[in-house]
Coordinates of C-alpha atoms and ligand atoms in Angstrom, one line a residue:
M1 CA 79.1 -113.5 50.9
A2 CA 79.5 -115.2 54.4
T3 CA 79.3 -119.4 53.6
A4 CA 76.8 -121.0 55.2
C5 CA 78.2 -123.0 58.8
I6 CA 76.4 -125.5 59.8
K7 CA 76.0 -126.9 63.1
K8 CA 75.2 -130.7 64.2
Y9 CA 73.1 -131.1 67.3
L10 CA 72.3 -134.5 68.7
I11 CA 68.5 -135.3 68.9
G12 CA 67.8 -138.8 70.4
D13 CA 70.9 -140.6 68.2
Q14 CA 70.4 -139.2 65.7
Q15 CA 72.5 -135.8 64.4
Y16 CA 70.7 -133.3 62.5
P17 CA 72.4 -129.7 61.2
F18 CA 71.0 -126.5 61.7
F19 CA 71.8 -123.7 59.1
W20 CA 72.6 -120.8 61.1
N21 CA 73.3 -118.2 57.7
Y22 CA 69.8 -117.7 57.0
Q23 CA 71.3 -115.7 53.9
M24 CA 72.2 -119.0 52.1
S25 CA 69.3 -121.1 53.2
K26 CA 67.8 -122.1 50.0
K27 CA 65.7 -124.8 51.3
T28 CA 61.9 -125.4 50.6
I29 CA 59.6 -125.0 53.1
L30 CA 56.2 -126.1 53.4
I31 CA 54.1 -125.5 55.8
V32 CA 50.3 -127.7 55.9
G33 CA 47.5 -125.4 57.8
G34 CA 47.7 -121.3 57.0
V35 CA 46.4 -120.2 60.2
A36 CA 48.1 -119.9 63.7
G37 CA 51.2 -121.6 64.1
G38 CA 51.3 -122.6 59.9
A39 CA 51.2 -118.4 59.1
T40 CA 53.0 -118.1 62.2
A41 CA 56.1 -120.2 61.3
A42 CA 56.3 -119.7 57.6
A43 CA 56.0 -115.4 58.8
H44 CA 59.4 -116.4 60.8
A45 CA 60.9 -118.1 58.2
R46 CA 61.2 -116.2 55.6
R47 CA 62.2 -113.2 58.6
L48 CA 65.1 -116.1 58.4
S49 CA 65.9 -116.1 55.3
E50 CA 64.9 -114.4 52.5
E51 CA 66.3 -116.9 49.3
A52 CA 64.3 -120.3 51.1
E53 CA 60.6 -121.1 49.3
I54 CA 57.9 -121.0 51.5
I55 CA 55.1 -122.3 50.8
I56 CA 51.5 -122.3 52.6
F57 CA 48.5 -124.8 51.5
E58 CA 45.2 -124.0 53.5
R59 CA 42.8 -126.4 53.2
G60 CA 39.6 -123.6 53.5
P61 CA 38.8 -120.5 52.1
Y62 CA 41.4 -118.2 54.7
V63 CA 44.2 -118.2 56.5
S64 CA 45.2 -116.7 59.6
F65 CA 42.1 -115.9 60.8
A66 CA 40.9 -114.5 64.2
N67 CA 39.5 -118.2 65.0
C68 CA 39.6 -116.5 68.6
G69 CA 36.9 -114.6 67.4
L70 CA 34.3 -116.6 65.7
P71 CA 31.9 -116.3 68.6
Y72 CA 31.8 -112.6 68.7
Y73 CA 31.2 -112.1 65.1
V74 CA 27.4 -114.6 65.7
G75 CA 26.9 -112.5 69.1
G76 CA 27.7 -109.4 66.8
E77 CA 30.5 -107.7 68.7
I78 CA 32.2 -107.9 65.9
T79 CA 30.4 -107.0 63.1
E80 CA 32.5 -107.3 59.6
K81 CA 33.8 -110.3 58.9
E82 CA 37.6 -108.9 56.6
D83 CA 38.2 -108.4 60.4
L84 CA 38.2 -111.8 61.8
M85 CA 40.9 -111.4 58.8
V86 CA 43.8 -111.4 60.4
Q87 CA 45.8 -111.5 57.3
T88 CA 44.5 -112.4 53.6
P89 CA 47.0 -114.5 50.7
E90 CA 48.1 -110.8 48.7
N91 CA 48.6 -109.6 52.2
L92 CA 51.0 -112.2 53.1
L93 CA 52.6 -112.5 49.3
C94 CA 53.1 -108.7 49.2
R95 CA 54.6 -108.7 52.9
F96 CA 56.5 -111.6 53.3
N97 CA 56.8 -113.1 49.5
L98 CA 55.0 -116.1 50.9
D99 CA 52.9 -118.9 48.3
V100 CA 49.9 -118.7 49.6
R101 CA 47.3 -121.9 48.5
V102 CA 44.3 -121.3 49.8
M103 CA 41.1 -124.3 48.8
S104 CA 44.5 -126.4 49.1
E105 CA 43.8 -130.1 50.9
V106 CA 47.0 -132.0 51.6
T107 CA 46.6 -135.2 50.7
T108 CA 49.3 -137.2 50.8
I109 CA 52.9 -137.3 52.6
D110 CA 55.3 -139.7 50.9
P111 CA 58.1 -138.5 53.5
N112 CA 60.5 -141.1 51.6
G113 CA 60.6 -138.9 48.2
K114 CA 60.2 -135.7 51.0
R115 CA 57.1 -134.8 48.6
I116 CA 53.2 -133.7 49.8
E117 CA 50.5 -134.4 47.0
I118 CA 48.3 -131.6 47.3
T119 CA 44.2 -131.6 46.0
A120 CA 43.2 -128.0 44.3
A121 CA 39.7 -127.7 45.5
N122 CA 38.7 -125.4 43.1
S123 CA 39.6 -127.6 40.3
N124 CA 40.1 -130.9 41.5
E125 CA 43.7 -130.9 39.8
K126 CA 45.8 -133.4 42.2
Y127 CA 49.5 -132.3 42.1
W128 CA 52.7 -132.9 44.1
Q129 CA 55.3 -130.1 46.0
S130 CA 58.9 -131.9 47.5
Y131 CA 60.3 -130.1 50.5
D132 CA 63.3 -130.4 52.5
E133 CA 61.8 -129.5 55.4
L134 CA 57.5 -130.0 56.4
I135 CA 55.8 -128.3 58.5
L136 CA 52.3 -129.9 59.7
S137 CA 50.0 -127.8 61.5
T138 CA 46.6 -129.6 60.5
G139 CA 45.1 -127.6 64.2
A140 CA 42.4 -129.8 65.8
K141 CA 39.0 -130.3 64.5
P142 CA 35.6 -130.5 66.9
L143 CA 34.7 -133.5 68.4
K144 CA 31.4 -135.4 67.0
P145 CA 30.7 -138.3 68.8
P146 CA 28.4 -140.8 66.8
I147 CA 25.1 -139.7 68.9
P148 CA 22.0 -140.4 67.7
G149 CA 21.2 -137.3 64.8
I150 CA 23.7 -135.2 65.2
D151 CA 24.2 -134.2 61.9
R152 CA 20.0 -133.0 61.8
P153 CA 20.6 -130.2 60.2
G154 CA 20.3 -126.8 62.6
H155 CA 23.3 -128.3 64.1
F156 CA 26.4 -126.4 64.3
T157 CA 30.1 -127.5 65.1
V158 CA 32.3 -123.7 64.9
R159 CA 35.8 -124.1 63.7
G160 CA 36.1 -122.1 61.2
I161 CA 34.7 -118.7 59.2
P162 CA 31.9 -120.9 57.4
D163 CA 31.1 -122.7 60.0
V164 CA 30.0 -119.0 61.9
E165 CA 28.1 -117.2 58.5
A166 CA 26.0 -120.3 58.1
I167 CA 24.8 -120.3 62.3
N168 CA 24.1 -116.6 61.6
G169 CA 22.2 -117.1 58.3
W170 CA 20.3 -120.3 59.5
I171 CA 19.7 -118.0 62.8
T172 CA 17.9 -115.4 60.7
S173 CA 16.0 -118.0 58.0
Q174 CA 14.7 -119.5 60.6
K175 CA 13.9 -116.9 63.3
A176 CA 15.3 -118.9 65.8
Q177 CA 14.7 -118.0 69.2
R178 CA 16.4 -121.4 71.1
A179 CA 19.6 -122.8 71.2
V180 CA 21.4 -125.4 72.7
V181 CA 25.0 -125.3 73.0
I182 CA 26.7 -128.6 74.0
G183 CA 29.4 -128.8 76.5
G184 CA 30.5 -126.1 78.2
G185 CA 34.1 -125.7 76.9
F186 CA 35.9 -122.5 76.0
I187 CA 33.5 -122.3 72.6
G188 CA 30.4 -123.7 73.7
L189 CA 30.1 -121.3 77.1
E190 CA 31.3 -117.7 74.6
M191 CA 28.6 -119.2 72.0
A192 CA 26.1 -119.8 75.1
E193 CA 27.2 -116.1 75.6
Q194 CA 27.4 -114.3 72.1
L195 CA 24.2 -116.4 71.4
Q196 CA 22.2 -115.2 74.6
K197 CA 23.4 -111.1 73.8
S198 CA 21.8 -111.8 70.3
G199 CA 18.8 -112.7 72.3
L200 CA 17.6 -116.4 72.0
Q201 CA 16.6 -118.3 74.6
V202 CA 20.0 -120.4 75.8
S203 CA 20.7 -124.4 77.2
V204 CA 24.1 -124.9 78.2
V205 CA 24.2 -128.4 78.5
E206 CA 26.8 -130.2 79.7
A207 CA 27.8 -134.2 80.0
I208 CA 29.9 -133.8 83.7
A209 CA 29.4 -132.3 86.9
Q210 CA 30.6 -128.7 85.8
V211 CA 31.5 -126.4 82.7
M212 CA 35.1 -125.6 82.2
S213 CA 37.5 -128.6 83.2
P214 CA 41.0 -126.3 83.2
L215 CA 39.4 -125.6 86.3
D216 CA 38.4 -127.3 89.8
L217 CA 34.4 -128.4 90.3
E218 CA 34.6 -125.7 93.2
M219 CA 35.9 -122.5 90.9
A220 CA 33.8 -123.8 88.2
G221 CA 30.5 -123.1 90.5
W222 CA 31.6 -119.1 88.9
L223 CA 30.5 -120.2 86.0
H224 CA 27.3 -122.1 87.0
K225 CA 26.7 -118.8 89.1
E226 CA 27.1 -116.6 86.1
L227 CA 24.9 -118.7 84.0
Q228 CA 22.0 -119.0 86.3
A229 CA 22.4 -115.0 86.4
H230 CA 21.6 -114.1 82.9
E231 CA 19.2 -117.1 83.1
V232 CA 20.4 -119.5 80.7
A233 CA 20.1 -123.0 82.2
L234 CA 22.2 -124.9 82.8
Y235 CA 21.7 -129.0 82.6
L236 CA 25.1 -130.8 84.7
G237 CA 26.4 -134.7 84.3
D238 CA 23.4 -135.4 81.7
P239 CA 24.6 -136.1 78.3
V240 CA 22.8 -136.3 75.5
A241 CA 21.0 -139.1 74.7
Q242 CA 19.8 -138.3 71.1
F243 CA 18.5 -135.6 68.7
N244 CA 15.2 -135.8 67.6
S245 CA 13.2 -134.5 64.8
P246 CA 10.7 -132.0 66.0
D247 CA 7.0 -132.7 66.0
K248 CA 3.6 -131.0 65.9
K249 CA 3.8 -131.7 70.3
E250 CA 7.6 -129.9 70.6
P251 CA 7.9 -127.9 67.1
A252 CA 11.5 -126.5 66.2
A253 CA 13.8 -125.6 63.6
A254 CA 16.4 -128.2 64.2
S255 CA 16.1 -131.2 67.2
I256 CA 14.5 -132.0 70.5
V257 CA 16.9 -132.7 72.2
E258 CA 17.1 -135.3 74.6
L259 CA 18.9 -135.8 77.6
K260 CA 20.0 -139.0 79.1
S261 CA 17.5 -137.4 82.2
G262 CA 14.8 -138.0 79.7
A263 CA 14.5 -134.0 79.7
Q264 CA 13.4 -133.1 76.5
L265 CA 14.8 -129.7 74.9
P266 CA 13.6 -127.7 71.6
A267 CA 16.4 -126.3 70.0
D268 CA 16.3 -124.0 66.3
V269 CA 19.9 -123.9 66.7
V270 CA 21.8 -126.8 68.0
I271 CA 25.5 -125.5 69.0
L272 CA 28.4 -128.3 69.4
G273 CA 31.3 -127.3 71.7
L274 CA 31.7 -131.4 72.6
G275 CA 36.0 -130.2 72.1
V276 CA 38.2 -130.7 70.2
Q277 CA 40.6 -133.6 68.9
P278 CA 43.9 -133.9 67.7
E279 CA 44.1 -133.4 63.0
T280 CA 46.3 -136.1 62.9
G281 CA 45.0 -138.2 59.6
L282 CA 48.3 -136.5 56.9
A283 CA 50.3 -138.1 59.9
K284 CA 48.7 -141.6 60.4
N285 CA 49.1 -142.1 56.8
A286 CA 52.7 -140.6 56.3
G287 CA 53.6 -143.0 59.6
L288 CA 54.9 -140.8 62.0
T289 CA 54.5 -141.3 66.2
I290 CA 50.8 -140.5 67.1
G291 CA 51.5 -140.6 71.0
E292 CA 49.6 -141.9 73.9
K293 CA 46.7 -138.7 74.1
G294 CA 46.0 -138.8 69.7
G295 CA 48.0 -136.5 69.1
I296 CA 51.8 -136.2 66.8
Q297 CA 54.6 -136.5 68.8
V298 CA 57.3 -134.5 68.5
N299 CA 60.3 -133.6 70.3
E300 CA 61.5 -131.1 72.0
F301 CA 62.7 -129.4 69.3
L302 CA 59.1 -130.2 67.8
R303 CA 60.3 -132.2 65.0
T304 CA 58.1 -135.8 64.2
S305 CA 59.7 -139.2 64.2
D306 CA 61.1 -138.0 60.4
P307 CA 63.2 -135.9 60.9
H308 CA 62.2 -132.9 57.9
I309 CA 58.9 -133.0 59.5
W310 CA 57.6 -130.5 61.7
A311 CA 54.5 -130.6 63.9
I312 CA 53.3 -127.6 65.8
G313 CA 49.8 -126.3 67.5
D314 CA 46.6 -128.5 67.9
A315 CA 47.8 -130.8 65.9
I316 CA 50.5 -132.1 67.9
E317 CA 51.6 -133.1 72.2
V318 CA 53.0 -131.1 73.9
Q319 CA 54.5 -131.8 77.5
D320 CA 53.2 -130.1 80.4
F321 CA 55.2 -127.4 81.8
I322 CA 54.4 -128.4 85.8
T323 CA 53.6 -132.3 85.7
H324 CA 55.6 -133.0 82.6
E325 CA 53.3 -135.4 80.9
R326 CA 52.1 -135.5 77.4
V327 CA 49.0 -132.9 77.3
L328 CA 46.9 -132.4 74.3
I329 CA 46.7 -128.1 75.1
P330 CA 44.7 -126.4 72.0
L331 CA 45.6 -123.2 72.3
A332 CA 46.7 -120.6 70.4
G333 CA 49.5 -118.7 72.3
P334 CA 51.1 -122.3 72.1
A335 CA 50.4 -123.2 68.5
N336 CA 51.9 -119.4 67.7
R337 CA 55.1 -119.5 70.0
Q338 CA 56.0 -122.9 68.1
G339 CA 55.3 -121.9 64.9
R340 CA 58.7 -119.1 66.1
I341 CA 60.5 -122.0 67.0
V342 CA 60.1 -124.1 64.9
A343 CA 60.7 -121.5 62.3
E344 CA 64.1 -120.7 63.5
N345 CA 64.9 -124.5 64.4
I346 CA 64.7 -124.9 60.2
L347 CA 66.7 -122.1 59.5
G348 CA 68.6 -120.7 63.1
E349 CA 69.0 -122.0 66.2
P350 CA 67.8 -124.6 67.8
I351 CA 65.7 -124.3 70.0
K352 CA 63.8 -126.3 72.5
Y353 CA 60.2 -125.9 73.4
P354 CA 60.0 -125.6 77.3
G355 CA 56.3 -127.6 77.9
T356 CA 52.7 -125.7 78.0
C357 CA 51.7 -124.3 81.5
G358 CA 48.0 -124.3 79.5
T359 CA 47.1 -120.2 81.0
S360 CA 43.8 -119.5 79.5
I361 CA 40.8 -116.8 80.4
L362 CA 37.2 -117.0 79.7
R363 CA 34.6 -114.1 80.0
L364 CA 31.0 -114.5 80.6
F365 CA 28.8 -111.7 80.7
D366 CA 30.4 -110.3 83.5
C367 CA 32.2 -112.8 85.3
T368 CA 36.0 -113.7 84.1
V369 CA 37.5 -117.3 85.3
A370 CA 41.7 -118.0 83.8
S371 CA 44.1 -120.3 85.5
T372 CA 47.5 -121.2 84.2
G373 CA 49.5 -124.5 85.7
T374 CA 48.1 -127.8 87.3
N375 CA 44.7 -127.8 88.8
E376 CA 44.0 -130.3 92.2
K377 CA 42.1 -132.7 90.1
T378 CA 45.8 -133.5 88.6
L379 CA 47.8 -133.4 91.1
R380 CA 45.8 -135.7 92.9
R381 CA 45.2 -138.3 90.4
L382 CA 49.1 -138.0 90.0
N383 CA 49.4 -138.5 93.8
L384 CA 51.8 -135.2 94.1
Q385 CA 52.5 -133.3 96.9
Y386 CA 50.4 -130.1 96.7
E387 CA 48.5 -127.4 99.3
V388 CA 45.4 -125.5 98.0
V389 CA 44.9 -121.6 99.7
Y390 CA 42.2 -120.2 98.8
L391 CA 42.2 -115.8 99.2
H392 CA 38.8 -113.3 97.8
P393 CA 40.7 -109.7 98.2
P394 CA 39.3 -107.0 96.2
S395 CA 40.4 -106.3 92.5
H396 CA 41.5 -102.4 93.5
A397 CA 41.4 -100.3 96.9
T398 CA 38.6 -100.3 97.8
Y399 CA 38.2 -96.9 98.9
Y400 CA 38.1 -96.0 94.6
P401 CA 34.6 -97.4 93.0
G402 CA 34.2 -99.9 91.3
A403 CA 36.0 -102.4 92.8
H404 CA 34.9 -106.4 93.2
K405 CA 35.8 -109.7 94.9
L406 CA 38.5 -111.7 93.0
A407 CA 38.3 -115.5 94.2
M408 CA 41.5 -117.4 93.6
K409 CA 42.4 -120.3 94.3
I410 CA 46.6 -121.1 94.6
L411 CA 48.8 -124.8 94.6
F412 CA 51.7 -124.9 95.1
H413 CA 54.3 -127.1 97.1
P414 CA 53.6 -127.4 100.6
E415 CA 57.6 -127.2 101.6
N416 CA 59.4 -125.6 99.5
G417 CA 57.2 -123.1 97.7
K418 CA 56.6 -123.7 94.0
L419 CA 53.7 -122.1 92.5
L420 CA 52.2 -125.4 91.1
G421 CA 49.2 -123.6 90.0
A422 CA 46.4 -120.7 89.7
Q423 CA 42.8 -120.2 89.0
I424 CA 41.1 -117.2 89.9
A425 CA 37.1 -115.5 89.3
G426 CA 36.4 -111.9 89.1
Q427 CA 34.8 -109.6 87.6
D428 CA 37.5 -107.4 87.0
G429 CA 41.6 -107.9 87.2
V430 CA 41.5 -110.6 86.9
D431 CA 43.6 -111.0 83.2
K432 CA 46.7 -109.1 85.0
R433 CA 47.4 -111.5 88.1
I434 CA 46.6 -114.4 85.4
D435 CA 48.8 -113.3 83.8
V436 CA 51.8 -112.2 86.5
L437 CA 50.6 -115.8 88.4
A438 CA 51.1 -117.3 84.8
T439 CA 55.2 -115.7 84.5
A440 CA 55.7 -116.4 88.0
L441 CA 54.8 -120.2 87.5
K442 CA 57.0 -120.5 84.3
A443 CA 59.9 -118.8 86.2
G444 CA 59.3 -121.6 88.8
M445 CA 59.2 -119.0 91.3
T446 CA 57.3 -119.6 95.1
V447 CA 54.7 -118.3 96.7
H448 CA 57.9 -116.1 98.6
D449 CA 58.7 -114.5 96.2
L450 CA 54.9 -113.5 95.1
E451 CA 54.6 -111.7 98.0
D452 CA 57.8 -109.7 97.4
L453 CA 56.6 -108.8 94.1
E454 CA 56.7 -104.8 93.3
L455 CA 53.3 -104.9 90.6
A456 CA 52.5 -101.3 89.4
Y457 CA 49.1 -100.0 92.1
A458 CA 47.3 -96.9 92.4
P459 CA 43.8 -96.8 93.4
P460 CA 42.0 -98.1 90.6
F461 CA 44.6 -100.5 89.1
G462 CA 45.6 -101.7 92.3
S463 CA 46.4 -101.6 95.8
A464 CA 49.2 -101.6 97.6
K465 CA 49.6 -104.9 98.4
D466 CA 48.2 -106.8 95.4
P467 CA 46.2 -109.6 95.9
V468 CA 49.1 -111.6 93.8
N469 CA 51.4 -110.1 96.8
L470 CA 48.4 -111.3 99.5
A471 CA 48.3 -115.1 97.5
G472 CA 51.4 -114.7 98.8
M473 CA 51.1 -114.3 102.3
V474 CA 48.4 -116.4 102.6
A475 CA 50.4 -119.7 101.0
Q476 CA 53.1 -118.5 103.1
H477 CA 51.5 -118.6 106.6
V478 CA 51.1 -122.5 104.9
V479 CA 54.8 -123.6 104.6
H480 CA 56.0 -121.8 107.9
H481 CA 53.1 -124.2 109.7
D482 CA 52.6 -120.1 111.2
I483 CA 48.7 -121.5 110.9
Q484 CA 47.0 -125.1 110.3
N485 CA 44.1 -124.3 107.3
A486 CA 41.0 -126.6 107.0
Q487 CA 39.7 -127.2 103.4
W488 CA 34.9 -126.3 102.6
H489 CA 34.9 -129.9 102.4
E490 CA 36.3 -130.4 105.5
V491 CA 33.6 -128.7 107.4
D492 CA 30.5 -131.2 106.7
N493 CA 29.7 -133.7 109.0
L494 CA 31.7 -132.4 111.2
N495 CA 32.1 -134.9 114.9
P496 CA 31.1 -132.0 117.7
K497 CA 32.8 -133.8 120.4
E498 CA 36.1 -133.5 118.8
T499 CA 35.6 -130.3 116.3
I500 CA 33.1 -127.1 116.8
L501 CA 33.1 -124.5 114.0
L502 CA 33.3 -121.3 114.5
D503 CA 31.9 -118.4 112.9
V504 CA 33.9 -114.9 113.5
R505 CA 32.0 -112.8 111.3
D506 CA 29.6 -109.8 112.5
N507 CA 25.6 -111.3 113.9
D508 CA 24.2 -109.9 110.7
E509 CA 26.3 -111.2 108.3
H510 CA 26.0 -114.6 110.0
G511 CA 22.3 -114.0 109.5
K512 CA 22.2 -113.9 106.2
G513 CA 23.7 -117.3 106.2
F514 CA 25.7 -119.9 108.0
I515 CA 27.6 -123.2 107.7
P516 CA 25.3 -125.4 110.2
G517 CA 26.1 -126.3 113.3
S518 CA 28.1 -123.2 113.5
K519 CA 29.2 -120.9 116.3
N520 CA 29.3 -116.9 116.0
I521 CA 32.1 -115.0 117.8
P522 CA 32.3 -111.2 116.1
L523 CA 36.1 -111.3 115.7
P524 CA 35.9 -108.3 117.7
E525 CA 34.0 -109.5 121.2
L526 CA 36.0 -112.6 120.8
R527 CA 38.7 -111.6 122.9
K528 CA 36.4 -110.8 126.0
R529 CA 34.7 -113.8 124.9
V530 CA 37.2 -116.4 124.7
D531 CA 36.9 -118.7 127.4
E532 CA 32.9 -119.8 125.6
L533 CA 35.3 -121.4 123.1
P534 CA 36.8 -125.5 124.6
K535 CA 40.9 -125.8 124.3
D536 CA 40.5 -129.6 124.0
K537 CA 38.4 -129.0 120.5
E538 CA 39.2 -128.4 117.8
I539 CA 38.3 -125.4 116.0
I540 CA 37.8 -124.5 112.3
V541 CA 37.5 -120.8 111.8
Y542 CA 35.3 -119.2 109.1
C543 CA 34.4 -115.3 107.5
Q544 CA 33.2 -114.1 104.8
T545 CA 36.7 -114.3 102.9
G546 CA 39.8 -115.8 104.9
Q547 CA 41.2 -112.5 106.7
R548 CA 39.3 -112.5 109.9
S549 CA 39.0 -115.7 110.3
Y550 CA 42.6 -115.7 109.8
F551 CA 43.4 -112.6 112.7
A552 CA 40.9 -114.6 114.8
C553 CA 43.4 -117.7 114.3
R554 CA 46.5 -116.1 116.0
L555 CA 44.6 -114.6 118.0
L556 CA 43.1 -118.3 119.7
T557 CA 46.2 -120.5 119.0
Q558 CA 48.6 -117.9 120.8
K559 CA 46.1 -118.9 123.8
G560 CA 46.1 -122.2 123.6
F561 CA 43.8 -123.3 121.7
K562 CA 43.7 -125.3 118.8
A563 CA 42.0 -123.7 115.6
K564 CA 42.1 -123.9 112.5
N565 CA 41.3 -121.3 109.5
L566 CA 38.5 -122.4 106.5
S567 CA 40.5 -121.4 103.8
G568 CA 38.9 -119.4 101.5
A569 CA 36.6 -119.2 104.1
Y570 CA 32.4 -118.8 103.8
R571 CA 32.2 -116.7 99.7
T572 CA 34.6 -120.4 98.9
W573 CA 31.8 -122.5 101.2
E574 CA 28.9 -121.2 99.8
I575 CA 30.0 -121.5 96.2
A576 CA 30.7 -124.9 96.1
K577 CA 27.1 -125.9 98.2
N578 CA 25.0 -124.0 95.9
N579 CA 27.2 -126.2 93.3
N580 CA 25.5 -129.3 95.6
L581 CA 30.0 -130.6 96.2
Ligands
FAD1 P1 44.4 -123.7 63.6 O1 44.9 -122.4 63.2 O2 43.2 -124.1 63.3 O3 44.3 -123.8 61.7 C1 44.5 -125.8 61.0 C2 44.4 -125.5 60.2 O4 44.9 -126.4 58.4 C3 43.0 -124.5 59.5 O5 42.5 -123.8 59.1 C4 42.6 -126.8 58.7 O6 41.5 -125.9 57.7 C5 44.2 -126.2 57.8 N1 44.2 -128.2 57.1 C6 43.7 -128.8 58.1 N2 44.6 -130.4 57.5 C7 44.9 -129.8 56.1 C8 44.7 -130.4 55.4 N3 45.4 -131.7 54.9 N4 44.9 -129.2 54.0 C9 45.6 -128.4 54.5 N5 45.7 -127.3 55.5 C10 44.7 -127.9 56.6 N6 43.0 -120.4 71.6 C11 42.8 -119.7 73.0 O7 44.0 -119.0 73.3 N7 42.3 -118.2 72.9 C12 40.7 -117.8 72.4 O8 40.4 -117.4 72.8 C13 40.7 -118.8 71.6 N8 39.2 -119.7 70.9 C14 39.1 -120.4 70.0 C15 37.8 -120.0 69.3 C16 37.3 -120.6 68.3 C17 36.3 -121.3 67.7 C18 38.5 -121.7 67.8 C19 37.8 -122.8 67.1 C20 39.6 -122.0 67.8 C21 39.8 -120.9 70.1 N9 41.6 -121.0 70.2 C22 41.5 -120.1 71.2 C23 41.9 -121.9 69.8 C24 43.3 -121.4 69.1 O9 42.4 -120.9 67.8 C25 43.6 -122.8 68.5 O10 44.6 -123.3 69.2 C26 44.5 -122.0 67.3 O11 44.2 -121.9 66.3 C27 45.8 -124.2 66.6 O12 46.4 -123.5 65.9 P2 46.9 -124.5 64.7 O13 47.7 -124.1 63.5 O14 46.7 -125.1 65.6 O15 45.9 -125.2 63.8

């Protein structure tokens, strides 16, 4: 057998050994938490070392289950509970020789003695287990702020299989008809969709002015519209004041949800989707450093402040890939990747975790929204330089049936064109565009590169100029100063002595709705009627989606007019205005 090769790596001012020859590694690796990050770390560790002793401790009854699938089990799209179980302890033992101990809560870490204390839920037996390396993948727990009545019966959080079984049981036993979902994040909206599809009357209550905080306000408008279209009552900017017990006047199985505005919502079932917070109790008690955002602090190799304790997943703070801020990004993809990296760092060659860009996607009825990278509100908060363009290309060639318009928002550096973030809403083709943009962003590409990407095209799937290529072109016009843009929030209360608004859509489109104060000259008539426009005023031009207004701007600029294009055009302005922005 080959000799183990130990290399020393400098991290901070300390040296740590990394073992290269996995066959020689007889380490004992203990893992706390056996779902996304923990199970991945364990399986990868086994692939790196047949010799290592690997034990997973999971507090709950299941390991490696699909928490992302839980809402769809409530709605009946996933019918069998077993389908949520990606792996069982028996499979993990059989396939990977992993010792999986469910119903086993790790209650103490003794970093000096390199051991942990475990309490077995079934027997209440406590015991200690020693480790060479410890991985914490304890996840995040649902937030439960101290709102009066929050623990009333019929109120549920959604984290594990027992939660969704309890929700289904309650809905059936109470013959629930009205659901109130508190919180408009991923879990809240997925639950709202599934409960509505199951036939319940659903309300969503959100404390701030928009759902889905990774999106900017105007892009969240597409979700607000979709909720309204599916008769889900939406209460924005109206936090819950208290949960009252039902009475004869307002009977309900769970609560009367009272909002700050005074609105009273009778609920037969209440879903608490108020966000999550990193589960750090164990780490804190062990004296590990906790970061400013409340997650376990790790270095770029995912090592905590203790050299033999590593942490991954929802429990840790990560570095934002674009802004380099420390952030909490509780998503399954990063947890899985970190699981592999941490196994490599313990048993293989050291790998740095490059940071998270928060790529995420949500389906809400017929609308899909997705985002990657940084949003505009963060760029503004950090006072970073950026430009923004909106566009509304069709999801595939319009001559082929079934194309739907996408709404895309692209954020990029104004000088070098580096991609900073993207948000997309639409009915079809959102997933593939966001993934291309997420890949481009991670590769450090610019909007110039986007134009150049060679993407698959046949009429059912895309266009010869894919929406991603078009996004690159539209953004490049701004970087190259080919065109000046105005934004949707800049066209209200314009001073008519200085600026006029020009609508270049056809008369019938204008007749169906327009931005107040705008003059309508359809694009085909513009050359003939150009004398109707003043040369001494700024002209903000718009159409329906931004293409015709771009042509009009080019024409007007070349004729000596001071023209600006309204980015995203009437479609972006309208969705923002419907949001009362
Ligand atoms: P988890 O997978 O949560 O695992 C942590 C485990 O640690 C838990 O099972 C817990 O019981 C256990 N544990 C904690 N403390 C102890 C202890 N002291 N002793 C023993 N065990 C302990 N992400 C997406 O990217 N896309 C989605 O569509 C998506 N949908 C989601 C839907 C729902 C309903 C939920 C709840 C989450 C969803 N997520 C989604 C988030 C994703 O599931 C998490 O980001 C991911 O599971 C995090 O992995 P983790 O290993 O850090 O934590």
